[in-house]
mmCIF file of C-alpha atoms in Angstrom:
data_model
loop_
_atom_site.group_PDB
_atom_site.id
_atom_site.type_symbol
_atom_site.label_atom_id
_atom_site.label_comp_id
_atom_site.label_asym_id
_atom_site.label_seq_id
_atom_site.Cartn_x
_atom_site.Cartn_y
_atom_site.Cartn_z
ATOM 1 C CA MET J 1 -44.125 16.530 61.398
ATOM 2 C CA HIS J 2 -42.530 19.992 61.680
ATOM 3 C CA PRO J 3 -40.320 20.522 58.357
ATOM 4 C CA ASP J 4 -37.270 21.561 60.453
ATOM 5 C CA LEU J 5 -37.530 18.265 62.339
ATOM 6 C CA SER J 6 -37.647 16.292 58.949
ATOM 7 C CA VAL J 7 -34.460 18.199 57.814
ATOM 8 C CA ARG J 8 -32.839 17.350 61.039
ATOM 9 C CA ILE J 9 -33.659 13.616 60.933
ATOM 10 C CA ARG J 10 -32.517 13.648 57.129
ATOM 11 C CA ASN J 11 -29.146 15.238 57.987
ATOM 12 C CA GLY J 12 -28.735 12.822 60.859
ATOM 13 C CA ILE J 13 -29.144 9.752 58.699
ATOM 14 C CA ILE J 14 -26.629 11.229 56.187
ATOM 15 C CA VAL J 15 -24.028 11.862 58.936
ATOM 16 C CA THR J 16 -24.858 8.627 60.468
ATOM 17 C CA SER J 17 -24.370 6.791 57.199
ATOM 18 C CA MET J 18 -21.003 8.576 56.530
ATOM 19 C CA GLY J 19 -19.765 7.482 59.871
ATOM 20 C CA ILE J 20 -20.835 3.895 59.582
ATOM 21 C CA PHE J 21 -19.072 3.862 56.216
ATOM 22 C CA GLY J 22 -15.918 5.205 57.842
ATOM 23 C CA ILE J 23 -15.868 2.630 60.745
ATOM 24 C CA ILE J 24 -16.482 -0.277 58.269
ATOM 25 C CA CYS J 25 -13.357 0.947 56.286
ATOM 26 C CA THR J 26 -11.558 1.385 59.597
ATOM 27 C CA ALA J 27 -12.272 -2.329 60.492
ATOM 28 C CA PHE J 28 -11.171 -3.621 56.974
ATOM 29 C CA LEU J 29 -7.868 -1.493 57.199
ATOM 30 C CA GLY J 30 -7.092 -2.430 60.716
ATOM 31 C CA ILE J 31 -7.608 -6.113 60.011
ATOM 32 C CA PHE J 32 -6.185 -6.459 56.235
ATOM 33 C CA TYR J 33 -3.820 -3.486 55.944
ATOM 34 C CA ALA J 34 -2.281 -2.291 59.175
ATOM 35 C CA PRO J 35 1.001 -4.179 59.977
ATOM 36 C CA GLY J 36 0.739 -6.555 62.729
ATOM 37 C CA VAL J 37 2.679 -6.345 66.091
ATOM 38 C CA ASP J 38 5.834 -8.414 67.069
ATOM 39 C CA PRO J 39 4.723 -11.912 67.541
ATOM 40 C CA MET J 40 7.446 -12.384 70.039
ATOM 41 C CA ALA J 41 6.481 -9.370 72.041
ATOM 42 C CA TRP J 42 2.712 -10.209 72.249
ATOM 43 C CA ASN J 43 0.808 -13.399 73.088
ATOM 44 C CA SER J 44 -2.074 -12.727 70.671
ATOM 45 C CA PRO J 45 -0.652 -10.714 67.739
ATOM 46 C CA GLU J 46 -4.034 -10.970 65.723
ATOM 47 C CA ALA J 47 -6.152 -10.084 68.587
ATOM 48 C CA GLN J 48 -4.242 -6.674 69.120
ATOM 49 C CA ARG J 49 -6.157 -5.477 65.756
ATOM 50 C CA ILE J 50 -9.226 -4.984 68.037
ATOM 51 C CA PHE J 51 -7.882 -1.702 69.139
ATOM 52 C CA TYR J 52 -8.755 0.014 65.746
ATOM 53 C CA TRP J 53 -12.184 -0.063 67.139
ATOM 54 C CA HIS J 54 -11.715 -0.338 70.861
ATOM 55 C CA VAL J 55 -9.679 2.794 71.402
ATOM 56 C CA PRO J 56 -12.240 5.154 69.165
ATOM 57 C CA PHE J 57 -15.015 3.459 71.281
ATOM 58 C CA ALA J 58 -13.346 4.670 74.519
ATOM 59 C CA TRP J 59 -12.726 8.056 73.232
ATOM 60 C CA SER J 60 -16.364 8.379 71.774
ATOM 61 C CA SER J 61 -17.554 7.352 75.315
ATOM 62 C CA PHE J 62 -15.455 10.179 76.907
ATOM 63 C CA LEU J 63 -17.078 12.504 74.383
ATOM 64 C CA ALA J 64 -20.551 11.342 75.468
ATOM 65 C CA PHE J 65 -19.849 11.842 79.053
ATOM 66 C CA CYS J 66 -18.689 15.442 78.259
ATOM 67 C CA MET J 67 -21.949 16.030 76.529
ATOM 68 C CA LEU J 68 -23.768 14.457 79.580
ATOM 69 C CA PHE J 69 -21.681 16.831 81.831
ATOM 70 C CA VAL J 70 -22.393 20.109 79.734
ATOM 71 C CA GLY J 71 -26.061 19.164 79.522
ATOM 72 C CA ALA J 72 -26.395 18.652 83.253
ATOM 73 C CA LEU J 73 -24.717 21.988 83.993
ATOM 74 C CA SER J 74 -27.085 23.708 81.580
ATOM 75 C CA TRP J 75 -30.044 21.888 83.050
ATOM 76 C CA TYR J 76 -29.145 23.255 86.557
ATOM 77 C CA ARG J 77 -28.268 26.728 85.376
ATOM 78 C CA ASN J 78 -31.160 27.521 83.349
ATOM 79 C CA ARG J 79 -33.380 24.481 83.229
ATOM 80 C CA SER J 80 -33.079 24.289 79.572
ATOM 81 C CA GLU J 81 -34.754 21.743 77.364
ATOM 82 C CA TRP J 82 -31.690 21.530 75.395
ATOM 83 C CA GLY J 83 -29.716 20.785 78.467
ATOM 84 C CA TRP J 84 -31.941 17.757 79.271
ATOM 85 C CA ARG J 85 -31.780 16.548 75.694
ATOM 86 C CA TRP J 86 -27.822 16.577 76.025
ATOM 87 C CA VAL J 87 -28.239 14.540 79.285
ATOM 88 C CA SER J 88 -30.457 11.914 77.662
ATOM 89 C CA THR J 89 -28.253 11.833 74.458
ATOM 90 C CA GLY J 90 -24.996 11.744 76.502
ATOM 91 C CA SER J 91 -26.207 9.073 78.749
ATOM 92 C CA ASP J 92 -27.431 6.884 75.876
ATOM 93 C CA LEU J 93 -24.326 7.164 73.906
ATOM 94 C CA GLY J 94 -21.991 6.962 77.044
ATOM 95 C CA LEU J 95 -23.681 3.513 77.629
ATOM 96 C CA LEU J 96 -23.565 2.546 73.766
ATOM 97 C CA PHE J 97 -19.783 3.350 73.480
ATOM 98 C CA GLY J 98 -18.920 2.176 77.035
ATOM 99 C CA ALA J 99 -20.718 -1.172 76.427
ATOM 100 C CA GLY J 100 -18.438 -1.789 73.452
ATOM 101 C CA VAL J 101 -15.238 -0.995 75.324
ATOM 102 C CA VAL J 102 -16.159 -3.227 78.402
ATOM 103 C CA THR J 103 -16.941 -6.071 75.959
ATOM 104 C CA SER J 104 -14.125 -6.032 73.490
ATOM 105 C CA GLY J 105 -11.468 -5.124 76.286
ATOM 106 C CA PRO J 106 -12.101 -8.497 78.279
ATOM 107 C CA ILE J 107 -12.220 -10.363 75.053
ATOM 108 C CA TRP J 108 -8.647 -9.081 74.214
ATOM 109 C CA GLY J 109 -7.485 -9.634 77.784
ATOM 110 C CA SER J 110 -8.628 -13.162 77.892
ATOM 111 C CA VAL J 111 -6.090 -14.043 75.167
ATOM 112 C CA GLU J 112 -3.282 -11.403 75.864
ATOM 113 C CA TRP J 113 -3.318 -11.363 79.555
ATOM 114 C CA GLY J 114 -4.801 -14.959 80.204
ATOM 115 C CA VAL J 115 -7.367 -13.341 82.356
ATOM 116 C CA PRO J 116 -10.592 -11.210 80.977
ATOM 117 C CA TRP J 117 -10.532 -8.878 84.122
ATOM 118 C CA ASP J 118 -8.102 -7.395 86.547
ATOM 119 C CA TRP J 119 -9.974 -6.224 89.638
ATOM 120 C CA GLY J 120 -6.793 -4.217 90.875
ATOM 121 C CA ASP J 121 -6.372 -2.329 87.471
ATOM 122 C CA LEU J 122 -7.641 1.327 88.067
ATOM 123 C CA ARG J 123 -8.281 2.157 84.288
ATOM 124 C CA LEU J 124 -10.532 -1.095 83.959
ATOM 125 C CA ASN J 125 -12.440 -0.512 87.133
ATOM 126 C CA THR J 126 -13.161 3.289 86.731
ATOM 127 C CA PHE J 127 -14.202 2.720 83.229
ATOM 128 C CA ALA J 128 -16.497 0.053 84.361
ATOM 129 C CA LEU J 129 -17.883 2.165 86.816
ATOM 130 C CA LEU J 130 -18.613 5.014 84.354
ATOM 131 C CA THR J 131 -20.463 2.719 82.112
ATOM 132 C CA GLY J 132 -22.476 1.514 84.999
ATOM 133 C CA VAL J 133 -23.331 5.281 85.785
ATOM 134 C CA ALA J 134 -24.642 5.529 82.094
ATOM 135 C CA LEU J 135 -26.514 2.203 82.470
ATOM 136 C CA PHE J 136 -28.188 3.650 85.741
ATOM 137 C CA LEU J 137 -29.201 6.951 83.873
ATOM 138 C CA VAL J 138 -30.642 5.168 80.848
ATOM 139 C CA LEU J 139 -32.561 2.652 82.945
ATOM 140 C CA SER J 140 -33.886 5.466 85.593
ATOM 141 C CA ARG J 141 -34.880 7.724 82.605
ATOM 142 C CA ARG J 142 -37.060 4.932 81.161
ATOM 143 C CA SER J 143 -38.578 3.737 84.624
ATOM 144 C CA GLN J 144 -39.156 7.125 86.253
ATOM 145 C CA PRO J 145 -41.834 9.537 85.461
ATOM 146 C CA ASP J 146 -40.501 12.503 83.666
ATOM 147 C CA GLY J 147 -40.421 15.734 85.859
ATOM 148 C CA GLN J 148 -38.293 18.306 87.387
ATOM 149 C CA GLU J 149 -37.481 16.301 90.535
ATOM 150 C CA THR J 150 -36.272 13.174 88.107
ATOM 151 C CA ARG J 151 -34.367 15.414 86.104
ATOM 152 C CA ASP J 152 -32.752 17.211 88.886
ATOM 153 C CA THR J 153 -31.666 13.725 90.426
ATOM 154 C CA LEU J 154 -30.270 12.317 87.173
ATOM 155 C CA ALA J 155 -28.472 15.289 86.125
ATOM 156 C CA ALA J 156 -26.701 15.363 89.550
ATOM 157 C CA ILE J 157 -25.748 11.821 89.093
ATOM 158 C CA GLY J 158 -24.349 12.658 85.672
ATOM 159 C CA LEU J 159 -22.357 15.631 87.166
ATOM 160 C CA PHE J 160 -20.709 13.412 89.958
ATOM 161 C CA GLY J 161 -20.150 10.693 87.537
ATOM 162 C CA PHE J 162 -18.157 12.869 85.158
ATOM 163 C CA ALA J 163 -15.415 12.970 87.752
ATOM 164 C CA LEU J 164 -14.584 9.454 86.799
ATOM 165 C CA VAL J 165 -13.604 10.700 83.196
ATOM 166 C CA PRO J 166 -10.221 12.432 84.086
ATOM 167 C CA ILE J 167 -9.563 9.759 86.403
ATOM 168 C CA THR J 168 -10.050 7.026 83.846
ATOM 169 C CA ALA J 169 -8.265 8.992 81.207
ATOM 170 C CA VAL J 170 -5.107 9.570 83.178
ATOM 171 C CA ALA J 171 -5.133 6.188 85.035
ATOM 172 C CA THR J 172 -2.630 4.444 82.766
ATOM 173 C CA THR J 173 -0.364 7.228 83.213
ATOM 174 C CA LEU J 174 -0.686 7.619 87.080
ATOM 175 C CA TYR J 175 -1.174 3.927 87.982
ATOM 176 C CA GLN J 176 -0.566 1.610 85.227
ATOM 177 C CA LYS J 177 -0.979 -2.230 86.199
ATOM 178 C CA ARG J 178 -2.339 -4.143 83.214
ATOM 179 C CA HIS J 179 -4.013 -1.909 80.863
ATOM 180 C CA PRO J 180 -1.524 -0.761 78.233
ATOM 181 C CA GLY J 181 -0.396 3.009 78.636
ATOM 182 C CA ILE J 182 -0.890 5.830 76.126
ATOM 183 C CA VAL J 183 0.534 4.803 72.755
ATOM 184 C CA VAL J 184 -0.651 7.628 70.476
ATOM 185 C CA VAL J 185 2.035 10.226 71.979
ATOM 186 C CA ASP J 186 5.552 9.144 71.130
ATOM 187 C CA GLY J 187 7.780 8.872 74.299
ATOM 188 C CA GLU J 188 10.259 6.407 75.759
ATOM 189 C CA GLY J 189 8.890 2.707 75.038
ATOM 190 C CA THR J 190 5.742 4.002 73.517
ATOM 191 C CA GLY J 191 4.599 5.207 70.064
ATOM 192 C CA LEU J 192 3.002 3.540 67.051
ATOM 193 C CA ASP J 193 3.894 2.551 63.692
ATOM 194 C CA PRO J 194 2.930 5.557 61.261
ATOM 195 C CA VAL J 195 0.543 3.305 59.263
ATOM 196 C CA MET J 196 -0.896 2.054 62.463
ATOM 197 C CA ARG J 197 -1.455 5.424 63.689
ATOM 198 C CA ALA J 198 -2.965 6.609 60.435
ATOM 199 C CA VAL J 199 -5.543 3.977 60.477
ATOM 200 C CA LEU J 200 -6.364 4.546 64.126
ATOM 201 C CA MET J 201 -6.630 8.270 63.448
ATOM 202 C CA PHE J 202 -9.030 7.553 60.342
ATOM 203 C CA GLY J 203 -10.886 5.284 62.798
ATOM 204 C CA THR J 204 -11.252 8.113 65.532
ATOM 205 C CA LEU J 205 -12.480 10.631 62.907
ATOM 206 C CA SER J 206 -14.983 8.207 61.615
ATOM 207 C CA PHE J 207 -16.179 7.411 65.091
ATOM 208 C CA MET J 208 -16.508 11.097 65.692
ATOM 209 C CA VAL J 209 -18.525 11.490 62.649
ATOM 210 C CA LEU J 210 -20.754 8.551 63.686
ATOM 211 C CA PHE J 211 -21.082 10.234 67.080
ATOM 212 C CA VAL J 212 -22.450 13.209 65.626
ATOM 213 C CA GLY J 213 -24.793 11.559 63.493
ATOM 214 C CA LEU J 214 -26.369 9.423 66.225
ATOM 215 C CA SER J 215 -26.650 12.626 68.484
ATOM 216 C CA MET J 216 -28.350 14.281 65.837
ATOM 217 C CA LEU J 217 -30.926 11.288 65.498
ATOM 218 C CA SER J 218 -30.997 10.856 69.232
ATOM 219 C CA ASP J 219 -31.893 14.696 69.574
ATOM 220 C CA SER J 220 -34.568 14.361 67.012
ATOM 221 C CA VAL J 221 -36.060 11.353 68.542
ATOM 222 C CA LEU J 222 -36.460 13.413 71.936
ATOM 223 C CA ARG J 223 -37.946 16.323 70.070
ATOM 224 C CA LEU J 224 -40.424 13.890 68.282
ATOM 225 C CA GLU J 225 -41.422 12.746 71.623
ATOM 226 C CA ASP J 226 -42.083 16.204 72.863
ATOM 227 C CA THR J 227 -44.035 16.818 69.672
ATOM 228 C CA ALA J 228 -46.085 13.651 70.057
ATOM 229 C CA GLU J 229 -46.722 14.511 73.755
ATOM 230 C CA GLN J 230 -48.022 18.010 72.832
ATOM 231 C CA ALA J 231 -50.163 16.518 70.076
ATOM 232 C CA LYS J 232 -51.711 14.086 72.282
ATOM 233 C CA ARG J 233 -52.559 16.798 74.817
ATOM 234 C CA ARG J 234 -54.161 18.902 72.125
ATOM 235 C CA LEU J 235 -56.310 15.965 71.280
ATOM 236 C CA ASP J 236 -57.219 15.339 74.923
ATOM 237 C CA GLU J 237 -58.495 19.176 75.059
ATOM 238 C CA VAL J 238 -60.450 18.768 71.943
ATOM 239 C CA ASN J 239 -62.135 15.650 73.469
ATOM 240 C CA MET C 1 -2.941 -18.704 69.934
ATOM 241 C CA SER C 2 -3.127 -15.874 67.576
ATOM 242 C CA GLY C 3 -6.591 -14.263 68.723
ATOM 243 C CA THR C 4 -8.204 -14.557 65.343
ATOM 244 C CA THR C 5 -11.470 -15.940 67.039
ATOM 245 C CA GLU C 6 -11.341 -13.255 69.479
ATOM 246 C CA LEU C 7 -10.913 -10.509 66.943
ATOM 247 C CA ILE C 8 -13.909 -11.557 64.984
ATOM 248 C CA MET C 9 -16.014 -11.903 68.237
ATOM 249 C CA ALA C 10 -15.201 -8.459 69.434
ATOM 250 C CA TYR C 11 -15.738 -6.800 66.064
ATOM 251 C CA GLY C 12 -19.076 -8.849 65.902
ATOM 252 C CA ILE C 13 -20.177 -7.617 69.379
ATOM 253 C CA MET C 14 -19.029 -3.917 68.805
ATOM 254 C CA SER C 15 -21.083 -4.006 65.419
ATOM 255 C CA ALA C 16 -23.948 -5.539 67.048
ATOM 256 C CA ILE C 17 -24.170 -2.835 69.717
ATOM 257 C CA ILE C 18 -23.950 -0.163 67.000
ATOM 258 C CA VAL C 19 -26.676 -2.010 64.939
ATOM 259 C CA PHE C 20 -28.979 -2.250 67.844
ATOM 260 C CA TYR C 21 -28.899 1.391 68.589
ATOM 261 C CA VAL C 22 -29.356 2.607 65.108
ATOM 262 C CA ASN C 23 -32.450 0.403 64.550
ATOM 263 C CA HIS C 24 -33.697 1.437 68.066
ATOM 264 C CA LEU C 25 -33.426 5.239 66.736
ATOM 265 C CA ARG C 26 -35.020 4.093 63.462
ATOM 266 C CA SER C 27 -38.096 2.413 65.243
ATOM 267 C CA ARG C 28 -38.598 5.306 67.743
ATOM 268 C CA ILE C 29 -38.645 7.632 64.550
ATOM 269 C CA VAL C 30 -41.056 5.671 62.597
ATOM 270 C CA PHE C 31 -43.331 4.931 65.648
ATOM 271 C CA LEU C 32 -43.442 8.564 66.883
ATOM 272 C CA SER C 33 -43.880 10.029 63.286
ATOM 273 C CA SER C 34 -46.871 7.640 62.775
ATOM 274 C CA LYS C 35 -48.496 8.872 66.255
ATOM 275 C CA ILE C 36 -47.930 12.501 65.489
ATOM 276 C CA SER C 37 -49.750 11.949 62.274
ATOM 277 C CA GLU C 38 -52.497 9.867 63.821
ATOM 278 C CA PHE C 39 -52.950 12.597 66.554
ATOM 279 C CA SER C 40 -52.988 15.448 64.216
ATOM 280 C CA THR C 41 -55.522 13.519 61.859
ATOM 281 C CA SER C 42 -57.937 13.123 65.161
ATOM 282 C CA VAL C 43 -57.504 16.681 66.015
ATOM 283 C CA GLU C 44 -58.651 17.825 62.559
ATOM 284 C CA GLU C 45 -61.420 15.309 62.295
ATOM 285 C CA GLU C 46 -62.725 16.481 65.776
#
């Protein structure tokens, strides 16, 4: 293996490990240290502690979709290999973090709202669609032969799918039905306890570190796939 | 109904998703590294 690639993988493992350590600390702080919510105002006050991972998962998925968007633009502009690697990594991580959000959200909703899903809520449904786009991209990449046509098609879907990101992000501001509104920004009837905010911010930072580590490892896997393909081609030529 | 079971379930599922992906990356790195070594050795022998 190329020495540069070994260094990339080693750095990826270090950053990922730091991120995993941070998110484990966040879970412990969220469950055992952060203050609880008013039991009179919430139906299931303990389940509210899900949000110390649920919210950073959602923000990380938005970051993944931004990565997918930038990669798709770069692929269209220059047919750059790094652009395609960003599309691949962005769709993988978009699915990973999106899946975490669309499973943990309904678990909380089932005890807080009494129903796991609301088909009339804009935030819920646009986010599910966004995760569906990521799932489609991941499955298509694995099932279709790799070539310029496949890459063009999937990058186009990634570009259009990104339009759902701003819609999902502002959905609770423009059209709030069931999903709670923005709590990080203080406003009338919103805002967070300082300790809860600190734990959430620590969690967000930890998830960002994990995101960077996983991106580095995913990028290394794609580079390894290229190297293996080239080595196989050389072997075929020799034979 | 305080939601403790749901809290544990949600953290469990989110952890499993991360563990699954990290393990997927680990196994791909191991598999591809061994393939590259195998191909390189074969080319040298030829």
